Short mmCIF file of C-alpha atoms in Angstrom, two decimals:
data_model
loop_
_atom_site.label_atom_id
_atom_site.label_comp_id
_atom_site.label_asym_id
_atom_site.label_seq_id
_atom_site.Cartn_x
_atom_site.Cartn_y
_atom_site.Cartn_z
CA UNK A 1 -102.23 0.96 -69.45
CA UNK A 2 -101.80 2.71 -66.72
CA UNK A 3 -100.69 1.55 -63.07
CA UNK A 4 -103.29 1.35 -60.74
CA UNK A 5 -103.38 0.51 -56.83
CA UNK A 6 -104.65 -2.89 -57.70
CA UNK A 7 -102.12 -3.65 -60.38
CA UNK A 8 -99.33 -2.43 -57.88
CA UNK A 9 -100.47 -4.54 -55.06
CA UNK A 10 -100.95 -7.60 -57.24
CA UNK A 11 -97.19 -6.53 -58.43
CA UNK A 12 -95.39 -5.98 -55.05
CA UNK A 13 -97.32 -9.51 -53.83
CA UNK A 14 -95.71 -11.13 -56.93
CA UNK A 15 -92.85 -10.28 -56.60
CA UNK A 16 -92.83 -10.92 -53.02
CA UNK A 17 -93.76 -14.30 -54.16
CA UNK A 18 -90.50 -14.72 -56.16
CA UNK A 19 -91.97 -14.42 -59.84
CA UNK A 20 -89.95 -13.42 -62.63
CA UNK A 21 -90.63 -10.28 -64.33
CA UNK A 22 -91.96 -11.99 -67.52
CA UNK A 23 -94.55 -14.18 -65.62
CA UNK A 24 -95.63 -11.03 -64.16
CA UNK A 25 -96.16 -9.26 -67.13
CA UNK A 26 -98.13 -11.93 -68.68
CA UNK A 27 -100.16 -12.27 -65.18
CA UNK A 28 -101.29 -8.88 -65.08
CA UNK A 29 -101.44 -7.84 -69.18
CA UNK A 30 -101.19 -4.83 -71.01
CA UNK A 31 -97.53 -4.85 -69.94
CA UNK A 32 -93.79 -5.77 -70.74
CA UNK A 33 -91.65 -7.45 -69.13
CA UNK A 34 -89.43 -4.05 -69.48
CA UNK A 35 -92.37 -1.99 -67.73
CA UNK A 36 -92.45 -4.34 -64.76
CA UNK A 37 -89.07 -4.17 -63.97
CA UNK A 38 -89.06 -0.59 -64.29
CA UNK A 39 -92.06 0.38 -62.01
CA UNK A 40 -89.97 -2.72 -59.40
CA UNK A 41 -87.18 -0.29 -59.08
CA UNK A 42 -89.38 2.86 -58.82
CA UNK A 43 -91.33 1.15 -55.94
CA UNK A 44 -87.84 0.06 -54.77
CA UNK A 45 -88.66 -3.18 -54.30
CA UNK A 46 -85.23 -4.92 -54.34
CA UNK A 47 -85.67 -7.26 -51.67
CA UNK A 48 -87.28 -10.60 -52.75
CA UNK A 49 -88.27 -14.02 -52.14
CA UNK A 50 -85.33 -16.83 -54.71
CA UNK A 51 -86.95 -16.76 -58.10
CA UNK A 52 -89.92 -19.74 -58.81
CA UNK A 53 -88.25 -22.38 -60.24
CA UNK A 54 -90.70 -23.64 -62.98
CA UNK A 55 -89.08 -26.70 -63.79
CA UNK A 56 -88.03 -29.73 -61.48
CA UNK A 57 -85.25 -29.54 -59.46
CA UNK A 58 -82.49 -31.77 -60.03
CA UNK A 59 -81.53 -34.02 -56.56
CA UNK A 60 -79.45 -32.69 -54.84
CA UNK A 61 -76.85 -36.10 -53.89
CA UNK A 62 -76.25 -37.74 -57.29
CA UNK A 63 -76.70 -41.08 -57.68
CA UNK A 64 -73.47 -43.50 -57.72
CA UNK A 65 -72.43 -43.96 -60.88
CA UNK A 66 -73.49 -47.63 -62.87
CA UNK A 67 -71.10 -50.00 -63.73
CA UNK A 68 -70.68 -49.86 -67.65
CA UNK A 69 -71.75 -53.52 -69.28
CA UNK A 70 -68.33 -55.67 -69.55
CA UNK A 71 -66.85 -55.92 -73.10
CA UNK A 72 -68.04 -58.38 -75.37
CA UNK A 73 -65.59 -61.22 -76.26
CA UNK A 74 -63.40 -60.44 -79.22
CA UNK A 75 -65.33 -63.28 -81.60
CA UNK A 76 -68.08 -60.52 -82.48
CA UNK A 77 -69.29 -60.67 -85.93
CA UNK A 78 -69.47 -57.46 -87.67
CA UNK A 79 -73.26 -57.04 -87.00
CA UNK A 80 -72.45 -56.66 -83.68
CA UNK A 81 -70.46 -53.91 -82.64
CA UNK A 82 -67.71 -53.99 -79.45
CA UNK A 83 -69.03 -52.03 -76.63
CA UNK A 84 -66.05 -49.27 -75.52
CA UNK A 85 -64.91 -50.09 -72.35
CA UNK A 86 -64.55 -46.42 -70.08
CA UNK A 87 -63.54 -46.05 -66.65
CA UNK A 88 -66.26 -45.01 -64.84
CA UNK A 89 -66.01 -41.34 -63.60
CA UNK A 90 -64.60 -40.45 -60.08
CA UNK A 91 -66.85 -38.49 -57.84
CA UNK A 92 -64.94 -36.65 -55.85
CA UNK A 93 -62.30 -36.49 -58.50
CA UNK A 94 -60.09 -33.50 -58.61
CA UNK A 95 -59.02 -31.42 -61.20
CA UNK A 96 -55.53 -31.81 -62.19
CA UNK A 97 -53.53 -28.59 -62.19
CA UNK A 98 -50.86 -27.74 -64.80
CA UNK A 99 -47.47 -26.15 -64.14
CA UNK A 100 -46.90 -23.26 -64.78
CA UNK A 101 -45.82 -21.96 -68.36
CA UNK A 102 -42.26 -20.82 -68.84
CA UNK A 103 -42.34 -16.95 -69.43
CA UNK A 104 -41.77 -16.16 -73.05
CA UNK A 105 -38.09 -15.17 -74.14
CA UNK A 106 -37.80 -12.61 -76.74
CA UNK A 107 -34.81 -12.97 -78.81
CA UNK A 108 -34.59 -9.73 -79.27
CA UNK A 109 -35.41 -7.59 -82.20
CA UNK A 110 -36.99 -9.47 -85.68
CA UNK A 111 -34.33 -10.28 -88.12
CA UNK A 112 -34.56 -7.56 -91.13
CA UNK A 113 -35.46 -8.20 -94.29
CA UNK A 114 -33.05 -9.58 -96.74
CA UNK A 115 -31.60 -7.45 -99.59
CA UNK A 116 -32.07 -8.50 -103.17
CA UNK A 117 -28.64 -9.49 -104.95
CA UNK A 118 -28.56 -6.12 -106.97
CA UNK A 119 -28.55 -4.47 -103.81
CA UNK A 120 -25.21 -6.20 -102.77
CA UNK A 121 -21.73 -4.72 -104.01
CA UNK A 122 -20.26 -7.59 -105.69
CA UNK A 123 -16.98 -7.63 -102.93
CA UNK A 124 -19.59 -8.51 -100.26
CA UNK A 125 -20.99 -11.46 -102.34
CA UNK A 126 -17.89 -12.77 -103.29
CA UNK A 127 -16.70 -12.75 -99.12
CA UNK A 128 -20.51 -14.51 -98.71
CA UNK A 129 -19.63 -17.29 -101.31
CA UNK A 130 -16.73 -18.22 -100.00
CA UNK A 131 -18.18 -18.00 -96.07
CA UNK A 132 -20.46 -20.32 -97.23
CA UNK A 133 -18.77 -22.55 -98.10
CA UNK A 134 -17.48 -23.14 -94.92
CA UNK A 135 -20.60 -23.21 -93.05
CA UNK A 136 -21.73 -25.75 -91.07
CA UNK A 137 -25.47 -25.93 -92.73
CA UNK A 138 -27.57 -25.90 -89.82
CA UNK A 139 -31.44 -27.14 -89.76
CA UNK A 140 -33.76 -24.87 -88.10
CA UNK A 141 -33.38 -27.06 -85.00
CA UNK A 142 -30.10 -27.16 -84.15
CA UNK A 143 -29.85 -22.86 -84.42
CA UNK A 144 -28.80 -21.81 -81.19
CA UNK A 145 -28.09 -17.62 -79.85
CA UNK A 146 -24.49 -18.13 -80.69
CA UNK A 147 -24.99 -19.41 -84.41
CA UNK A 148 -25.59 -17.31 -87.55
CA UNK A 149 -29.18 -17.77 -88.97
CA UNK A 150 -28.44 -16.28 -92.61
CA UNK A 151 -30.98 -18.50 -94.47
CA UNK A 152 -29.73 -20.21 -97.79
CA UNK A 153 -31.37 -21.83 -100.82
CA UNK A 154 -35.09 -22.27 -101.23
CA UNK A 155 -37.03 -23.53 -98.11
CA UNK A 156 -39.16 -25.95 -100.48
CA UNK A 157 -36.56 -27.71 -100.88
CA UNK A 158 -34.52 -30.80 -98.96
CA UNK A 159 -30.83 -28.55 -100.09
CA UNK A 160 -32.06 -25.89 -97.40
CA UNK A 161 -29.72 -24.65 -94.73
CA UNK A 162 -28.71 -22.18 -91.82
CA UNK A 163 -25.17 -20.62 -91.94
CA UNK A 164 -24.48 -21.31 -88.62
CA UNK A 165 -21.14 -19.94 -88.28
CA UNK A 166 -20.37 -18.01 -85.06
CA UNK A 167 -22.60 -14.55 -85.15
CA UNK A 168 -21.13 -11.35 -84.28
CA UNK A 169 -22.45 -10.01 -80.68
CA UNK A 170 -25.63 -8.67 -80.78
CA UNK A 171 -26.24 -9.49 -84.22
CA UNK A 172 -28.30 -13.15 -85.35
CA UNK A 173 -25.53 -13.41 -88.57
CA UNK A 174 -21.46 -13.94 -88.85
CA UNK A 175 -19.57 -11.38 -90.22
CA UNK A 176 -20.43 -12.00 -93.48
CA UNK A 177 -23.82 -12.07 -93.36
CA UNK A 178 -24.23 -9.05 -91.49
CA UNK A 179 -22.16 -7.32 -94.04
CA UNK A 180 -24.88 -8.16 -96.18
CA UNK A 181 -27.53 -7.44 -94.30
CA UNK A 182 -26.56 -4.47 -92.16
CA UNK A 183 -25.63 -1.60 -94.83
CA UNK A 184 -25.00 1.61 -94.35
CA UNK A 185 -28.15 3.84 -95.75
CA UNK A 186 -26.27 5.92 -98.06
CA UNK A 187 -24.28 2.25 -99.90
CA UNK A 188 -27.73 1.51 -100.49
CA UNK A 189 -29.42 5.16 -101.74
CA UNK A 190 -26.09 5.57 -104.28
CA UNK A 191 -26.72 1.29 -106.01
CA UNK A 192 -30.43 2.15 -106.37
CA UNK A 193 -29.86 5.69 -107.52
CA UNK A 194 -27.05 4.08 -110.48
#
């Protein structure tokens, strides 16, 4: 198919008109949608008329709304359903805005990994048992910046608790724990190398 000064007339009025590229395609045959709009832009024809509208327009002023049927009285048997009761919708309602969200506060850096008991010289487990013991076994909740989050027993469990004891500056454990947990590299290359 090739475009001929007929075809390109009945194109430019067409589009003139306001018809999509698609109804022109089919109107005129032997072409694609695709080839229409390509030989539109080639004629520069960018200018045009609002689109056809092919399907009825929708008034513009909405109706009011109807009032919903009142409830039925509460003695309904079960064969007969209660109608819900809604408010009906406000026109000119308007949309209710949120506050704004609190920035997010980073605590800092994550909390590292825990070290397996064979990884901890036997001095700094017996200091941990006997920290422990005076802990104050904190729930997750009541953990604040100033109170050590060393984890302790199994979190399946109801006999699961937070340290809680004061934490060292800087550091999320007490003195203790972040014995434990903060090692010096070479403490833990010469117990793994043994």
């Amino acid at each position: 198919m090739s475009w001929t000064d007929d075809r390109v007339e009945m194109l430019k009025t067409m589009w003139g008109e306001g018809k999509s590229a698609s109804q022109i395609a089919k109107e005129l045959g032997g072409v694609t949608r695709n080839a229409v709009i390509g030989k539109v832009h080639r004629l520069g024809l960018s200018n045009r008329a609002a689109p056809a509208k092919t399907t009825k327009e929708k008034p513009a002023v909405k109706e009011a709304a109807k009032p919903k049927p009142a409830a039925k009285p509460a003695t309904e048997t079960a064969a007969e359903p209660a109608a819900e009761a809604a408010p009906a919708p406000k026109a000119a309602e308007k949309p209710v805005s949120l506050p704004a969200r609190k920035p997010i506060i980073t605590a800092g850096q994550p909390l590292p990994p825990q070290p397996s008991n064979s990884e901890i010289s036997a001095e700094a487990l017996a200091t941990v048992a006997e920290v422990e013991k005076k802990a104050k076994k904190l729930v997750l909740m009541e953990l604040t910046e100033r109170t050590c989050k060393w984890p302790i027993g199994d979190p399946a469990t109801e006999d699961f608790w937070f340290c809680g004891l004061s934490v060292q500056t800087g550091k999320p454990y007490c003195e203790a724990h972040n014995a434990v947990a903060f090692q010096p590299m070479s403490a833990r290359r010469d117990r793994r190398a043994r």
